[in-house]
mmCIF file of C-alpha atoms in Angstrom:
data_model
loop_
_atom_site.group_PDB
_atom_site.id
_atom_site.type_symbol
_atom_site.label_atom_id
_atom_site.label_comp_id
_atom_site.label_asym_id
_atom_site.label_seq_id
_atom_site.Cartn_x
_atom_site.Cartn_y
_atom_site.Cartn_z
ATOM 1 C CA MET N 1 15.998 30.220 23.531
ATOM 2 C CA ASN N 2 13.612 32.047 25.865
ATOM 3 C CA THR N 3 10.822 30.100 27.522
ATOM 4 C CA ILE N 4 7.355 31.454 26.767
ATOM 5 C CA GLN N 5 4.648 31.827 29.380
ATOM 6 C CA MET N 6 1.885 29.322 28.729
ATOM 7 C CA SER N 7 -0.745 27.874 31.044
ATOM 8 C CA ILE N 8 -0.933 24.104 31.408
ATOM 9 C CA TYR N 9 -4.511 24.427 30.128
ATOM 10 C CA VAL N 10 -3.386 25.991 26.821
ATOM 11 C CA LEU N 11 -0.533 23.498 26.537
ATOM 12 C CA GLY N 12 -2.990 20.620 26.954
ATOM 13 C CA ILE N 13 -5.336 22.056 24.310
ATOM 14 C CA LEU N 14 -2.501 22.409 21.788
ATOM 15 C CA ILE N 15 -1.184 18.894 22.415
ATOM 16 C CA ALA N 16 -4.731 17.559 21.964
ATOM 17 C CA LEU N 17 -5.067 19.581 18.743
ATOM 18 C CA ALA N 18 -1.768 18.128 17.488
ATOM 19 C CA LEU N 19 -3.028 14.607 18.165
ATOM 20 C CA VAL N 20 -6.268 15.462 16.328
ATOM 21 C CA PHE N 21 -4.128 16.438 13.337
ATOM 22 C CA ASP N 22 -2.186 13.182 13.711
ATOM 23 C CA PHE N 23 -5.434 11.208 13.777
ATOM 24 C CA MET N 24 -6.655 13.065 10.681
ATOM 25 C CA ASN N 25 -3.314 12.420 8.996
ATOM 26 C CA GLY N 26 -3.883 8.682 9.418
ATOM 27 C CA PHE N 27 -7.553 9.050 8.451
ATOM 28 C CA HIS N 28 -6.728 11.117 5.368
ATOM 29 C CA ASP N 29 -3.732 9.041 4.261
ATOM 30 C CA ALA N 30 -5.207 5.600 4.991
ATOM 31 C CA ALA N 31 -6.191 5.460 1.336
ATOM 32 C CA ASN N 32 -2.537 5.722 0.297
ATOM 33 C CA ALA N 33 -1.666 2.558 2.183
ATOM 34 C CA ILE N 34 -4.729 0.470 1.314
ATOM 35 C CA ALA N 35 -5.998 1.726 -2.068
ATOM 36 C CA THR N 36 -3.850 -0.627 -4.135
ATOM 37 C CA VAL N 37 -4.427 -3.760 -2.048
ATOM 38 C CA VAL N 38 -8.205 -3.089 -1.891
ATOM 39 C CA SER N 39 -8.600 -2.150 -5.545
ATOM 40 C CA THR N 40 -6.814 -5.302 -6.713
ATOM 41 C CA GLY N 41 -9.193 -7.389 -4.583
ATOM 42 C CA VAL N 42 -6.414 -8.976 -2.518
ATOM 43 C CA LEU N 43 -7.923 -7.825 0.791
ATOM 44 C CA LYS N 44 -11.323 -6.627 1.896
ATOM 45 C CA PRO N 45 -11.362 -2.976 2.992
ATOM 46 C CA GLN N 46 -11.823 -3.731 6.699
ATOM 47 C CA THR N 47 -8.937 -6.222 6.731
ATOM 48 C CA ALA N 48 -6.655 -3.901 4.762
ATOM 49 C CA VAL N 49 -7.345 -0.984 7.103
ATOM 50 C CA ALA N 50 -6.661 -3.100 10.201
ATOM 51 C CA MET N 51 -3.372 -4.324 8.729
ATOM 52 C CA ALA N 52 -2.291 -0.808 7.742
ATOM 53 C CA ALA N 53 -3.118 0.551 11.216
ATOM 54 C CA CYS N 54 -1.155 -2.264 12.854
ATOM 55 C CA PHE N 55 1.967 -1.605 10.795
ATOM 56 C CA ASN N 56 1.636 2.154 11.310
ATOM 57 C CA PHE N 57 2.188 1.471 14.996
ATOM 58 C CA VAL N 58 4.828 -1.247 14.504
ATOM 59 C CA ALA N 59 6.945 1.460 12.824
ATOM 60 C CA ILE N 60 7.718 2.775 16.325
ATOM 61 C CA PHE N 61 10.022 -0.237 16.784
ATOM 62 C CA VAL N 62 11.693 0.138 13.373
ATOM 63 C CA PHE N 63 12.464 3.873 13.038
ATOM 64 C CA HIS N 64 14.383 4.559 16.239
ATOM 65 C CA GLN N 65 16.128 7.684 14.951
ATOM 66 C CA LEU N 66 13.565 10.498 14.924
ATOM 67 C CA THR N 67 15.225 12.333 12.049
ATOM 68 C CA VAL N 68 11.962 13.564 10.510
ATOM 69 C CA ALA N 69 10.717 14.826 13.893
ATOM 70 C CA ALA N 70 13.969 16.762 14.311
ATOM 71 C CA THR N 71 13.540 18.391 10.875
ATOM 72 C CA VAL N 72 9.967 19.476 11.624
ATOM 73 C CA GLY N 73 10.624 20.458 15.244
ATOM 74 C CA LYS N 74 13.949 22.238 14.849
ATOM 75 C CA GLY N 75 14.708 22.739 11.161
ATOM 76 C CA THR N 76 11.677 24.413 9.581
ATOM 77 C CA ILE N 77 11.051 27.679 11.435
ATOM 78 C CA ASP N 78 13.189 29.587 13.923
ATOM 79 C CA PRO N 79 12.536 28.088 17.403
ATOM 80 C CA GLY N 80 12.702 31.637 18.775
ATOM 81 C CA VAL N 81 9.376 32.599 17.132
ATOM 82 C CA VAL N 82 7.503 29.521 18.359
ATOM 83 C CA ASP N 83 4.708 30.206 20.811
ATOM 84 C CA GLN N 84 1.193 28.935 21.449
ATOM 85 C CA TYR N 85 -0.251 31.146 18.707
ATOM 86 C CA VAL N 86 2.154 29.916 16.018
ATOM 87 C CA ILE N 87 1.481 26.280 16.901
ATOM 88 C CA PHE N 88 -2.274 26.903 17.008
ATOM 89 C CA GLY N 89 -2.214 28.599 13.602
ATOM 90 C CA ALA N 90 -0.091 25.857 12.040
ATOM 91 C CA LEU N 91 -2.325 23.045 13.283
ATOM 92 C CA VAL N 92 -5.594 24.759 12.364
ATOM 93 C CA GLY N 93 -4.274 25.575 8.878
ATOM 94 C CA ALA N 94 -3.264 21.938 8.303
ATOM 95 C CA ILE N 95 -6.491 20.498 9.741
ATOM 96 C CA VAL N 96 -8.768 22.795 7.712
ATOM 97 C CA TRP N 97 -6.964 21.909 4.462
ATOM 98 C CA ASN N 98 -7.130 18.208 5.315
ATOM 99 C CA ILE N 99 -10.888 18.383 5.919
ATOM 100 C CA PHE N 100 -11.425 20.289 2.665
ATOM 101 C CA THR N 101 -9.417 17.848 0.530
ATOM 102 C CA TRP N 102 -10.879 14.789 2.274
ATOM 103 C CA TYR N 103 -14.439 16.033 1.647
ATOM 104 C CA TYR N 104 -13.776 16.451 -2.064
ATOM 105 C CA GLY N 105 -11.791 13.209 -2.322
ATOM 106 C CA ILE N 106 -8.541 14.950 -3.269
ATOM 107 C CA PRO N 107 -5.416 12.970 -2.288
ATOM 108 C CA SER N 108 -3.406 15.954 -1.066
ATOM 109 C CA SER N 109 -0.507 15.896 1.381
ATOM 110 C CA SER N 110 -1.116 16.127 5.136
ATOM 111 C CA SER N 111 2.638 16.554 5.541
ATOM 112 C CA HIS N 112 2.884 19.585 3.328
ATOM 113 C CA ALA N 113 -0.297 21.016 4.830
ATOM 114 C CA LEU N 114 1.512 20.946 8.184
ATOM 115 C CA ILE N 115 4.675 22.518 6.730
ATOM 116 C CA GLY N 116 2.520 25.165 5.040
ATOM 117 C CA GLY N 117 0.754 25.804 8.350
ATOM 118 C CA LEU N 118 4.057 26.346 10.149
ATOM 119 C CA VAL N 119 5.282 28.676 7.412
ATOM 120 C CA GLY N 120 2.057 30.717 7.337
ATOM 121 C CA ALA N 121 1.846 31.171 11.111
ATOM 122 C CA ALA N 122 5.554 31.983 11.481
ATOM 123 C CA VAL N 123 5.519 34.524 8.639
ATOM 124 C CA ALA N 124 2.343 36.126 10.031
ATOM 125 C CA LYS N 125 4.160 36.671 13.319
ATOM 126 C CA SER N 126 7.702 37.563 12.314
ATOM 127 C CA GLY N 127 7.993 37.756 8.532
ATOM 128 C CA THR N 128 10.095 35.579 6.243
ATOM 129 C CA GLY N 129 13.132 35.916 8.514
ATOM 130 C CA ALA N 130 11.513 33.327 10.788
ATOM 131 C CA LEU N 131 11.964 30.586 8.178
ATOM 132 C CA ILE N 132 14.915 28.176 8.126
ATOM 133 C CA SER N 133 15.771 27.862 4.462
ATOM 134 C CA ALA N 134 17.782 24.627 4.663
ATOM 135 C CA GLY N 135 14.930 22.572 6.109
ATOM 136 C CA LEU N 136 12.309 24.125 3.842
ATOM 137 C CA ILE N 137 14.400 23.704 0.684
ATOM 138 C CA LYS N 138 14.922 20.033 1.520
ATOM 139 C CA THR N 139 11.162 19.607 1.968
ATOM 140 C CA VAL N 140 10.265 21.511 -1.223
ATOM 141 C CA VAL N 141 12.839 19.568 -3.274
ATOM 142 C CA PHE N 142 11.252 16.314 -2.164
ATOM 143 C CA ILE N 143 7.815 17.551 -3.284
ATOM 144 C CA VAL N 144 9.238 16.880 -6.750
ATOM 145 C CA LEU N 145 11.627 14.061 -5.858
ATOM 146 C CA SER N 146 9.263 11.811 -3.857
ATOM 147 C CA PRO N 147 6.723 11.221 -6.673
ATOM 148 C CA LEU N 148 9.602 11.028 -9.173
ATOM 149 C CA LEU N 149 11.373 8.389 -7.084
ATOM 150 C CA GLY N 150 8.077 6.568 -6.590
ATOM 151 C CA PHE N 151 7.564 6.677 -10.373
ATOM 152 C CA ILE N 152 11.080 5.378 -11.071
ATOM 153 C CA PHE N 153 11.006 2.594 -8.477
ATOM 154 C CA GLY N 154 7.444 1.581 -9.385
ATOM 155 C CA SER N 155 8.172 1.387 -13.117
ATOM 156 C CA LEU N 156 11.498 -0.400 -12.558
ATOM 157 C CA MET N 157 9.802 -2.958 -10.318
ATOM 158 C CA MET N 158 7.142 -3.493 -12.995
ATOM 159 C CA LEU N 159 9.746 -3.971 -15.725
ATOM 160 C CA LEU N 160 11.808 -6.313 -13.543
ATOM 161 C CA VAL N 161 8.784 -8.440 -12.634
ATOM 162 C CA SER N 162 7.676 -8.545 -16.277
ATOM 163 C CA TRP N 163 11.130 -9.793 -17.290
ATOM 164 C CA VAL N 164 11.347 -12.409 -14.492
ATOM 165 C CA PHE N 165 7.838 -13.780 -15.126
ATOM 166 C CA VAL N 166 7.841 -13.450 -18.915
ATOM 167 C CA ARG N 167 7.228 -17.203 -19.374
ATOM 168 C CA SER N 168 4.596 -17.522 -16.640
ATOM 169 C CA THR N 169 0.872 -17.638 -17.313
ATOM 170 C CA PRO N 170 -1.254 -14.668 -16.185
ATOM 171 C CA ARG N 171 -3.106 -16.935 -13.760
ATOM 172 C CA ARG N 172 0.103 -18.057 -12.071
ATOM 173 C CA VAL N 173 1.421 -14.485 -11.864
ATOM 174 C CA ASP N 174 -1.860 -13.332 -10.316
ATOM 175 C CA LYS N 175 -1.732 -16.139 -7.751
ATOM 176 C CA TRP N 176 1.833 -15.309 -6.683
ATOM 177 C CA PHE N 177 1.339 -11.573 -6.412
ATOM 178 C CA ARG N 178 -1.892 -11.847 -4.462
ATOM 179 C CA ARG N 179 0.325 -13.287 -1.733
ATOM 180 C CA LEU N 180 3.296 -10.975 -2.259
ATOM 181 C CA GLN N 181 1.085 -7.901 -2.170
ATOM 182 C CA LEU N 182 0.391 -8.584 1.504
ATOM 183 C CA PHE N 183 4.097 -8.009 2.214
ATOM 184 C CA SER N 184 4.369 -4.933 -0.001
ATOM 185 C CA ALA N 185 1.266 -3.358 1.569
ATOM 186 C CA ALA N 186 2.693 -4.023 5.047
ATOM 187 C CA ALA N 187 6.031 -2.453 4.058
ATOM 188 C CA TYR N 188 4.310 0.636 2.684
ATOM 189 C CA SER N 189 2.214 1.031 5.869
ATOM 190 C CA LEU N 190 5.407 0.695 7.893
ATOM 191 C CA GLY N 191 7.019 3.506 5.883
ATOM 192 C CA HIS N 192 3.870 5.610 6.188
ATOM 193 C CA GLY N 193 3.789 5.326 9.973
ATOM 194 C CA GLY N 194 7.529 5.908 10.295
ATOM 195 C CA ASN N 195 7.524 9.151 8.318
ATOM 196 C CA ASP N 196 4.130 10.679 9.123
ATOM 197 C CA ALA N 197 3.881 10.054 12.879
ATOM 198 C CA GLN N 198 7.218 11.792 13.336
ATOM 199 C CA LYS N 199 5.822 15.040 11.919
ATOM 200 C CA THR N 200 3.389 15.390 14.806
ATOM 201 C CA ILE N 201 6.096 14.280 17.233
ATOM 202 C CA GLY N 202 8.146 17.208 15.895
ATOM 203 C CA ILE N 203 5.290 19.676 16.478
ATOM 204 C CA ILE N 204 4.662 18.583 20.077
ATOM 205 C CA TRP N 205 8.413 18.484 20.725
ATOM 206 C CA MET N 206 8.694 22.063 19.408
ATOM 207 C CA LEU N 207 5.857 23.105 21.711
ATOM 208 C CA LEU N 208 7.373 21.450 24.792
ATOM 209 C CA ILE N 209 10.742 23.108 24.128
ATOM 210 C CA ALA N 210 9.084 26.519 23.764
ATOM 211 C CA ALA N 211 7.129 26.011 27.016
ATOM 212 C CA GLY N 212 10.217 24.886 28.920
ATOM 213 C CA TYR N 213 9.129 21.275 29.455
ATOM 214 C CA SER N 214 11.912 19.924 27.238
ATOM 215 C CA ASN N 215 15.414 21.102 26.326
ATOM 216 C CA ALA N 216 16.434 22.067 22.799
ATOM 217 C CA SER N 217 19.594 20.005 23.272
ATOM 218 C CA ASP N 218 17.642 16.796 23.945
ATOM 219 C CA ALA N 219 18.190 14.066 21.363
ATOM 220 C CA MET N 220 14.679 12.664 21.859
ATOM 221 C CA PRO N 221 11.310 14.003 23.023
ATOM 222 C CA PRO N 222 9.596 12.374 26.035
ATOM 223 C CA LEU N 223 8.523 8.765 25.429
ATOM 224 C CA TRP N 224 4.830 9.566 25.969
ATOM 225 C CA VAL N 225 4.957 11.932 22.974
ATOM 226 C CA ILE N 226 6.289 9.182 20.693
ATOM 227 C CA ILE N 227 3.763 6.566 21.858
ATOM 228 C CA SER N 228 0.763 8.925 21.701
ATOM 229 C CA CYS N 229 1.605 10.102 18.161
ATOM 230 C CA TYR N 230 2.046 6.591 16.764
ATOM 231 C CA THR N 231 -1.181 5.556 18.505
ATOM 232 C CA ALA N 232 -3.138 8.517 17.110
ATOM 233 C CA ILE N 233 -2.051 7.964 13.496
ATOM 234 C CA SER N 234 -2.817 4.245 13.817
ATOM 235 C CA PHE N 235 -6.355 4.916 15.025
ATOM 236 C CA GLY N 236 -6.812 7.458 12.237
ATOM 237 C CA THR N 237 -5.812 4.839 9.686
ATOM 238 C CA LEU N 238 -8.164 2.355 11.316
ATOM 239 C CA PHE N 239 -11.131 4.631 10.598
ATOM 240 C CA GLY N 240 -9.868 5.303 7.070
ATOM 241 C CA GLY N 241 -10.460 8.001 4.466
ATOM 242 C CA TRP N 242 -12.729 6.074 2.115
ATOM 243 C CA ARG N 243 -13.446 8.948 -0.267
ATOM 244 C CA ILE N 244 -9.862 8.880 -1.571
ATOM 245 C CA VAL N 245 -9.497 5.108 -2.032
ATOM 246 C CA LYS N 246 -11.275 5.032 -5.395
ATOM 247 C CA THR N 247 -9.197 7.902 -6.808
ATOM 248 C CA MET N 248 -5.907 6.303 -5.779
ATOM 249 C CA GLY N 249 -6.797 2.715 -6.622
ATOM 250 C CA GLN N 250 -8.795 2.924 -9.843
ATOM 251 C CA LYS N 251 -9.085 6.412 -11.344
ATOM 252 C CA ILE N 252 -5.371 6.898 -12.074
ATOM 253 C CA THR N 253 -4.864 3.481 -13.664
ATOM 254 C CA LYS N 254 -6.399 0.020 -13.411
ATOM 255 C CA LEU N 255 -4.332 -2.138 -11.086
ATOM 256 C CA LYS N 256 -3.837 -5.899 -10.874
ATOM 257 C CA PRO N 257 -2.053 -7.609 -7.946
ATOM 258 C CA VAL N 258 1.297 -7.510 -9.765
ATOM 259 C CA GLY N 259 0.891 -3.762 -10.356
ATOM 260 C CA GLY N 260 -0.218 -3.193 -6.775
ATOM 261 C CA PHE N 261 2.865 -5.036 -5.498
ATOM 262 C CA CYS N 262 5.209 -2.989 -7.674
ATOM 263 C CA ALA N 263 3.578 0.329 -6.717
ATOM 264 C CA GLU N 264 3.648 -0.429 -2.988
ATOM 265 C CA THR N 265 7.235 -1.714 -3.100
ATOM 266 C CA GLY N 266 8.412 1.328 -5.057
ATOM 267 C CA GLY N 267 6.596 3.628 -2.643
ATOM 268 C CA ALA N 268 7.981 1.816 0.406
ATOM 269 C CA ILE N 269 11.569 2.111 -0.862
ATOM 270 C CA THR N 270 11.072 5.862 -1.321
ATOM 271 C CA LEU N 271 9.568 6.332 2.160
ATOM 272 C CA PHE N 272 12.276 4.330 3.902
ATOM 273 C CA THR N 273 14.958 6.358 2.091
ATOM 274 C CA ALA N 274 13.355 9.726 2.915
ATOM 275 C CA THR N 275 12.857 8.816 6.577
ATOM 276 C CA ALA N 276 16.509 7.772 6.887
ATOM 277 C CA LEU N 277 17.490 11.175 5.445
ATOM 278 C CA GLY N 278 15.139 13.020 7.828
ATOM 279 C CA VAL N 279 12.920 14.433 5.067
ATOM 280 C CA PRO N 280 9.186 14.883 5.824
ATOM 281 C CA VAL N 281 7.818 13.632 2.502
ATOM 282 C CA SER N 282 4.257 13.121 1.371
ATOM 283 C CA THR N 283 3.028 9.530 1.313
ATOM 284 C CA THR N 284 0.341 10.739 -1.095
ATOM 285 C CA HIS N 285 2.890 12.072 -3.577
ATOM 286 C CA THR N 286 4.989 8.941 -3.247
ATOM 287 C CA ILE N 287 2.292 6.330 -3.892
ATOM 288 C CA THR N 288 0.720 8.406 -6.674
ATOM 289 C CA GLY N 289 4.073 8.566 -8.458
ATOM 290 C CA ALA N 290 4.531 4.821 -8.001
ATOM 291 C CA ILE N 291 1.037 4.033 -9.352
ATOM 292 C CA VAL N 292 1.635 6.252 -12.398
ATOM 293 C CA GLY N 293 5.026 4.556 -12.894
ATOM 294 C CA VAL N 294 3.429 1.117 -12.864
ATOM 295 C CA GLY N 295 0.739 2.204 -15.308
ATOM 296 C CA SER N 296 3.144 3.886 -17.724
ATOM 297 C CA ALA N 297 5.518 0.877 -17.650
ATOM 298 C CA GLN N 298 2.697 -1.103 -19.272
ATOM 299 C CA LYS N 299 1.677 1.602 -21.737
ATOM 300 C CA MET N 300 1.337 5.371 -21.516
ATOM 301 C CA SER N 301 -2.363 5.239 -22.373
ATOM 302 C CA ALA N 302 -2.985 3.077 -19.276
ATOM 303 C CA VAL N 303 -2.633 6.213 -17.134
ATOM 304 C CA ARG N 304 -5.475 8.715 -16.928
ATOM 305 C CA TRP N 305 -3.237 11.749 -17.138
ATOM 306 C CA GLY N 306 -6.114 14.178 -16.575
ATOM 307 C CA VAL N 307 -6.786 12.699 -13.121
ATOM 308 C CA ALA N 308 -3.068 12.659 -12.329
ATOM 309 C CA GLY N 309 -2.844 16.291 -13.435
ATOM 310 C CA ASN N 310 -5.665 17.344 -11.102
ATOM 311 C CA ILE N 311 -3.852 15.659 -8.215
ATOM 312 C CA VAL N 312 -0.652 17.560 -9.067
ATOM 313 C CA TRP N 313 -2.562 20.857 -8.921
ATOM 314 C CA ALA N 314 -3.725 19.916 -5.419
ATOM 315 C CA TRP N 315 -0.076 19.352 -4.447
ATOM 316 C CA ILE N 316 0.915 22.788 -5.771
ATOM 317 C CA PHE N 317 -1.833 24.575 -3.835
ATOM 318 C CA THR N 318 -1.396 22.682 -0.551
ATOM 319 C CA ILE N 319 1.428 24.700 1.048
ATOM 320 C CA PRO N 320 0.171 28.207 0.088
ATOM 321 C CA ALA N 321 -3.460 27.327 0.910
ATOM 322 C CA SER N 322 -2.677 25.891 4.339
ATOM 323 C CA ALA N 323 -0.245 28.779 4.990
ATOM 324 C CA PHE N 324 -2.999 31.317 4.240
ATOM 325 C CA VAL N 325 -5.454 29.597 6.601
ATOM 326 C CA ALA N 326 -2.732 29.292 9.258
ATOM 327 C CA ALA N 327 -2.006 33.029 9.115
ATOM 328 C CA ILE N 328 -5.685 33.760 9.761
ATOM 329 C CA ALA N 329 -5.794 31.141 12.538
ATOM 330 C CA TRP N 330 -2.683 32.717 14.124
ATOM 331 C CA TRP N 331 -4.527 36.049 14.354
ATOM 332 C CA ILE N 332 -7.638 34.345 15.795
ATOM 333 C CA GLY N 333 -5.518 32.405 18.270
ATOM 334 C CA GLN N 334 -4.187 35.625 19.789
ATOM 335 C CA HIS N 335 -7.729 36.540 20.754
ATOM 336 C CA ILE N 336 -8.945 33.207 22.120
ATOM 337 C CA LEU N 337 -5.939 31.532 23.770
#
């Protein structure tokens, strides 16, 4: 792979832009980690956000194998087409879509906005031949699989809990799961940090390889990249995307502590599995599927399918919309960088 010519000034700007995206990822997706525990009344919003941010960072000590970062950095687009303009276009496309969906309270996927940004910028430069089909197919397949797995695990957890506690009073069940939901929320935040921070690590790693500051054969990026990305997503979560909390926690289905526990546990299982497989999944898709699974396990009418349907449309549009913006940003980047 040929090293591109890039000033340290441009490199610094792009790394900063990547960390801005990482911060916004945490900001945008904070609702996914805290919506259930806040909406059930187990924790106050400020406490829930602080806990989620803490476990986002703790994930750095749990997910040692950067499999998701490797998929994003080396398995999505041809490393030979990567330059400062492609990275700029990808990041701007993802950030613009994130701002748009955050403003309108739409729980879209920051992860797929980033993948869409990479695709749009790479295709704008070199056509569809720049895409690596294996990595993209794996990502696209999990657009369907991650909410489906969340749905299955969430509903199974709900059915299992209902069977185990069939003779318990509602008051006793509520008391137990108010405590247990603290653990499930922590596990989900751990999975969120482990999967999402690695996406930005992959972008910066890709950039450093293209600029000649890292080797494509390296098993890991520099340590400062890992620490800065986990720190950025944690601070983003700490500030929280409050507009999306209500949609995730109450508009899809009404949640009680037992339902919140089952949704978070089902979502966490899905995230841990995807991260182990190196798949950059959407935490938004995952928790939404789990919440719908919990609601439908009680009764189908407990789910507001119209709201869920609107969210699905946002998922469908995310990759093409962010790709379109990224292609425009790629063209702009050639004139300003």
